[in-house]
Tab-separated table of C-alpha atoms in Angstrom:
chain	number	residue	atom	x	y	z
A	1	MET	CA	106.788	96.071	87.711
A	2	LYS	CA	110.172	95.480	86.138
A	3	LYS	CA	109.952	95.848	82.352
A	4	ILE	CA	109.931	92.536	80.484
A	5	ILE	CA	112.394	92.476	77.578
A	6	GLN	CA	112.412	89.518	75.195
A	7	THR	CA	114.883	88.746	72.385
A	8	ALA	CA	114.186	85.029	71.803
A	9	GLY	CA	112.309	85.674	68.549
A	10	ARG	CA	115.084	87.697	66.972
A	11	ASN	CA	117.749	85.344	68.303
A	12	ALA	CA	116.106	82.368	66.595
A	13	LEU	CA	114.224	83.781	63.607
A	14	THR	CA	115.774	87.074	62.471
A	15	ASP	CA	116.751	85.608	59.086
A	16	PHE	CA	113.972	83.042	58.732
A	17	SER	CA	110.942	85.082	59.800
A	18	PRO	CA	111.648	88.612	61.044
A	19	GLU	CA	107.900	89.353	61.156
A	20	PHE	CA	107.203	86.481	63.593
A	21	ALA	CA	110.237	87.563	65.636
A	22	HIS	CA	108.796	91.083	65.796
A	23	PHE	CA	105.378	89.846	66.941
A	24	ASN	CA	106.981	87.617	69.598
A	25	ASP	CA	109.475	90.112	71.043
A	26	ASP	CA	107.719	93.446	70.564
A	27	ILE	CA	104.012	92.615	70.787
A	28	LEU	CA	103.559	89.436	72.852
A	29	PHE	CA	106.299	90.297	75.358
A	30	GLY	CA	107.034	93.957	74.652
A	31	GLU	CA	103.420	95.142	74.938
A	32	ASN	CA	101.256	92.337	76.329
A	33	TRP	CA	103.592	91.175	79.126
A	34	ASN	CA	104.296	94.778	80.116
A	35	ASN	CA	100.607	95.638	80.464
A	36	GLN	CA	100.206	96.419	84.165
A	37	ASP	CA	96.505	95.605	84.486
A	38	ILE	CA	97.637	92.147	85.683
A	39	ASP	CA	100.620	91.643	87.977
A	40	LEU	CA	103.459	89.470	86.704
A	41	LYS	CA	102.849	86.619	89.158
A	42	THR	CA	99.227	86.278	88.028
A	43	ARG	CA	100.222	86.594	84.369
A	44	SER	CA	102.845	83.864	84.844
A	45	ILE	CA	100.284	81.513	86.410
A	46	ILE	CA	97.799	82.146	83.589
A	47	THR	CA	100.481	81.356	81.011
A	48	VAL	CA	101.460	78.076	82.679
A	49	VAL	CA	97.780	77.071	82.864
A	50	ALA	CA	97.213	77.980	79.206
A	51	LEU	CA	100.199	75.910	78.043
A	52	MET	CA	99.177	72.978	80.233
A	53	SER	CA	95.619	73.137	78.888
A	54	SER	CA	96.984	73.023	75.346
A	55	GLY	CA	99.154	70.010	76.122
A	56	ILE	CA	102.372	71.933	75.513
A	57	THR	CA	105.068	70.397	77.686
A	58	ASP	CA	108.218	71.404	75.844
A	59	ALA	CA	110.921	73.977	76.590
A	60	SER	CA	108.412	76.822	76.486
A	61	LEU	CA	106.617	75.427	79.537
A	62	ILE	CA	109.935	75.057	81.369
A	63	TYR	CA	110.746	78.694	80.526
A	64	HIS	CA	107.386	79.933	81.762
A	65	SER	CA	107.644	77.761	84.881
A	66	GLN	CA	110.996	79.347	85.660
A	67	ASN	CA	109.431	82.732	84.976
A	68	ALA	CA	106.578	81.925	87.375
A	69	LYS	CA	109.053	80.917	90.060
A	70	ALA	CA	111.039	84.120	89.530
A	71	HIS	CA	107.876	86.130	90.087
A	72	GLY	CA	107.009	84.484	93.371
A	73	VAL	CA	105.075	81.284	92.603
A	74	THR	CA	106.043	78.830	95.337
A	75	GLN	CA	106.412	75.068	95.111
A	76	LYS	CA	103.221	74.560	97.108
A	77	GLU	CA	101.339	77.004	94.887
A	78	ILE	CA	102.433	75.401	91.604
A	79	ALA	CA	101.537	71.938	92.950
A	80	ALA	CA	98.047	73.175	93.849
A	81	ILE	CA	97.674	74.939	90.485
A	82	ILE	CA	98.608	71.850	88.460
A	83	THR	CA	96.347	69.611	90.545
A	84	HIS	CA	93.396	71.961	90.181
A	85	VAL	CA	93.808	72.404	86.429
A	86	ALA	CA	94.292	68.660	85.870
A	87	PHE	CA	90.677	68.037	86.940
A	88	TYR	CA	89.496	70.247	84.074
A	89	VAL	CA	91.983	69.575	81.266
A	90	GLY	CA	93.015	65.963	81.870
A	91	TRP	CA	94.939	63.894	84.403
A	92	PRO	CA	97.680	62.842	81.927
A	93	LYS	CA	98.448	66.514	81.279
A	94	GLY	CA	98.811	67.006	85.018
A	95	TRP	CA	101.325	64.158	85.214
A	96	ALA	CA	103.308	65.588	82.287
A	97	VAL	CA	103.469	69.064	83.804
A	98	PHE	CA	104.433	67.741	87.230
A	99	HIS	CA	107.443	66.004	85.671
A	100	LEU	CA	108.595	69.364	84.265
A	101	ALA	CA	107.720	71.337	87.397
A	102	LYS	CA	109.977	69.074	89.456
A	103	GLU	CA	112.899	70.324	87.356
A	104	VAL	CA	112.149	73.899	88.436
A	105	TRP	CA	110.953	73.577	92.048
A	106	GLN	CA	112.079	71.357	94.930
A	107	PRO	CA	109.646	70.079	97.602
A	108	GLU	CA	109.090	72.729	100.298
A	109	GLU	CA	111.504	74.958	98.422
A	110	GLY	CA	111.625	78.455	99.837
A	111	ASP	CA	107.934	78.730	100.642
A	112	LEU	CA	108.615	81.932	102.513
A	113	PRO	CA	105.999	83.996	104.334
A	114	TYR	CA	106.672	87.353	102.685
A	115	GLU	CA	103.482	88.807	101.219
A	116	ASP	CA	105.343	90.853	98.600
A	117	ALA	CA	105.991	88.572	95.626
A	118	ALA	CA	109.138	90.438	94.556
A	119	MET	CA	110.559	90.225	98.076
A	120	ARG	CA	109.774	86.503	98.210
A	121	ALA	CA	111.434	85.922	94.851
A	122	HIS	CA	114.493	87.887	95.993
A	123	ALA	CA	114.738	85.840	99.192
A	124	LYS	CA	114.649	82.624	97.163
A	125	SER	CA	117.449	83.828	94.914
A	126	MET	CA	120.109	83.810	97.641
A	127	PHE	CA	121.504	81.460	100.290
A	128	PHE	CA	121.515	84.013	103.097
A	129	PRO	CA	118.407	85.102	105.018
A	130	ILE	CA	116.866	88.544	104.624
A	131	GLY	CA	116.652	88.908	108.378
A	132	GLN	CA	114.707	91.462	110.362
A	133	PRO	CA	113.845	95.109	109.631
A	134	ASN	CA	116.958	97.176	110.273
A	135	ASP	CA	115.181	99.427	112.771
A	136	ALA	CA	118.265	100.296	114.831
A	137	PHE	CA	119.789	102.102	111.824
A	138	ALA	CA	116.547	103.218	110.145
A	139	GLU	CA	117.367	106.910	110.613
A	140	TYR	CA	120.407	106.464	108.357
A	141	PHE	CA	118.476	104.889	105.455
A	142	VAL	CA	116.058	106.149	102.838
A	143	GLY	CA	113.516	103.321	102.479
A	144	GLN	CA	113.312	99.958	104.236
A	145	SER	CA	116.375	97.809	104.866
A	146	TYR	CA	116.815	94.444	106.591
A	147	LEU	CA	119.704	92.990	108.575
A	148	ALA	CA	120.749	89.358	109.093
A	149	PRO	CA	123.868	88.628	111.195
A	150	ILE	CA	125.919	85.889	109.516
A	151	SER	CA	128.908	85.951	111.879
A	152	THR	CA	129.652	88.025	114.965
A	153	ASP	CA	132.823	86.158	116.001
A	154	GLN	CA	136.322	87.181	114.852
A	155	ILE	CA	134.948	89.679	112.321
A	156	GLY	CA	131.413	90.881	111.764
A	157	ILE	CA	129.629	89.673	108.644
A	158	PHE	CA	126.081	90.854	108.010
A	159	ASN	CA	123.680	90.352	105.119
A	160	VAL	CA	122.052	93.698	104.389
A	161	THR	CA	118.978	93.753	102.160
A	162	PHE	CA	117.519	96.878	100.567
A	163	GLU	CA	114.036	97.183	99.080
A	164	PRO	CA	113.911	98.830	95.613
A	165	GLY	CA	114.999	102.458	95.918
A	166	CYS	CA	116.438	102.028	99.424
A	167	ARG	CA	119.933	103.327	100.156
A	168	ASN	CA	121.945	104.322	103.189
A	169	ASN	CA	123.259	107.817	103.884
A	170	TRP	CA	126.708	108.966	102.953
A	171	HIS	CA	129.029	107.664	105.648
A	172	ILE	CA	132.688	107.172	106.578
A	173	HIS	CA	134.413	104.269	108.312
A	174	HIS	CA	137.099	105.847	110.486
A	175	ALA	CA	140.188	104.035	111.788
A	176	LYS	CA	143.668	105.006	112.950
A	177	ASN	CA	144.985	101.897	111.232
A	178	GLY	CA	143.306	99.267	109.040
A	179	GLY	CA	139.548	99.344	109.191
A	180	GLY	CA	137.085	99.927	106.394
A	181	GLN	CA	134.561	97.495	104.951
A	182	ILE	CA	134.126	94.889	102.205
A	183	LEU	CA	130.836	94.502	100.321
A	184	VAL	CA	129.935	91.335	98.384
A	185	CYS	CA	126.708	91.391	96.385
A	186	VAL	CA	124.748	88.164	96.904
A	187	ALA	CA	121.455	88.956	95.133
A	188	GLY	CA	119.684	91.593	93.093
A	189	ARG	CA	121.167	94.809	91.744
A	190	GLY	CA	122.475	97.864	93.536
A	191	PHE	CA	125.030	100.656	93.516
A	192	TYR	CA	128.102	101.804	95.425
A	193	GLN	CA	129.475	105.324	95.143
A	194	GLU	CA	132.464	107.139	96.602
A	195	GLU	CA	132.375	110.897	96.957
A	196	GLY	CA	133.652	112.575	93.811
A	197	LYS	CA	133.369	109.424	91.686
A	198	GLU	CA	130.735	107.818	89.464
A	199	ALA	CA	128.454	105.215	91.024
A	200	VAL	CA	129.436	101.574	90.447
A	201	GLU	CA	126.732	99.005	89.653
A	202	MET	CA	126.764	95.868	91.807
A	203	LYS	CA	125.451	92.466	90.736
A	204	PRO	CA	125.783	89.018	92.375
A	205	GLY	CA	129.458	88.147	92.851
A	206	ASP	CA	130.719	91.735	92.671
A	207	CYS	CA	133.041	92.773	95.482
A	208	ILE	CA	133.816	96.303	96.679
A	209	ASN	CA	136.730	97.115	99.003
A	210	ILE	CA	136.099	100.293	100.987
A	211	PRO	CA	139.168	101.789	102.673
A	212	ALA	CA	138.867	103.708	105.911
A	213	GLU	CA	138.239	107.470	105.661
A	214	VAL	CA	136.426	107.242	102.299
A	215	LYS	CA	132.999	108.895	102.192
A	216	HIS	CA	130.522	106.678	100.339
A	217	TRP	CA	127.020	105.180	100.183
A	218	HIS	CA	125.442	101.993	98.845
A	219	GLY	CA	121.933	100.735	98.175
A	220	ALA	CA	119.438	99.180	95.797
A	221	ALA	CA	118.616	100.075	92.216
A	222	PRO	CA	115.321	101.959	91.862
A	223	ASP	CA	113.464	98.912	90.506
A	224	GLU	CA	115.189	95.899	92.131
A	225	TRP	CA	115.801	94.370	95.525
A	226	PHE	CA	119.463	94.215	96.531
A	227	SER	CA	121.456	92.265	99.124
A	228	HIS	CA	125.115	92.394	100.011
A	229	LEU	CA	127.329	90.949	102.699
A	230	ALA	CA	128.916	93.721	104.760
A	231	ILE	CA	132.238	92.497	106.167
A	232	GLU	CA	133.906	94.549	108.866
A	233	VAL	CA	137.668	94.943	108.405
A	234	SER	CA	139.637	94.861	111.649
A	235	GLY	CA	141.474	98.025	112.615
A	236	VAL	CA	142.513	100.321	115.428
A	237	ASP	CA	139.987	102.735	116.953
A	238	CYS	CA	137.306	101.978	114.362
A	239	SER	CA	134.134	104.078	114.291
A	240	ASN	CA	131.394	105.002	111.860
A	241	GLU	CA	130.321	108.538	110.945
A	242	TRP	CA	126.892	108.959	109.373
A	243	CYS	CA	126.467	111.972	107.111
A	244	GLU	CA	123.716	113.446	104.947
A	245	ALA	CA	121.211	111.410	102.957
A	246	VAL	CA	121.785	110.742	99.255
A	247	SER	CA	119.738	113.386	97.489
A	248	GLU	CA	116.952	112.508	95.072
A	249	LYS	CA	118.928	114.275	92.336
A	250	GLU	CA	122.065	112.202	93.019
A	251	TYR	CA	120.070	108.995	93.152
A	252	GLY	CA	118.037	109.934	90.090
A	253	ASN	CA	121.219	110.193	88.005
A	254	LEU	CA	121.947	106.473	88.390
A	255	LYS	CA	121.809	104.403	85.213
């Protein structure tokens, strides 16, 4: 699970109560939330239920609702959870929590079929579809990737999604004139690296222009899903040369 890091206590109470800030950031979130005996989706649901049971319907419940959504709780699931708990802790509390939940989820919002909670959360975080397993190019990837054609007219635009730790092999886009590729990160966190240079971190909105004849690779961070649009740049006599895989040592040096 991705490590939970919290700074809200210190941001709000460093001067007023540093001890409470320490307990909040380092113990409650730093130790308790990072205990891996319970997965983060389950822990998020338990927290929402606990706050609802206590009648707490302020900003903290909105925060933990957003956290639950980020860890894969769907709109249908949260509606069922609130309804179930309302029978035990009080119907008015159910009404109050539903009003807040509607600020976080939309009806039928992204109730996707992926079993993996992190994959489902990643899919919800972007406009473009994950697509199908990228089996045609599987031999050129370490780990599982997915491909969704966005446009095949005029120029090719594809959404490529990498599971955590997945990356493609070193490769070169050849062209006598023009050519190359443009990458636009649309979700998650990943890396791009040209031969002989340091790897560049990619986050949503980042754009990489790859000229023809430059040896490079790109893929996900070790602990996060990653999606980018791959835009084919028109050129003369374009082709793609796949090279060796990115070594574990090279990948392990990423920060």
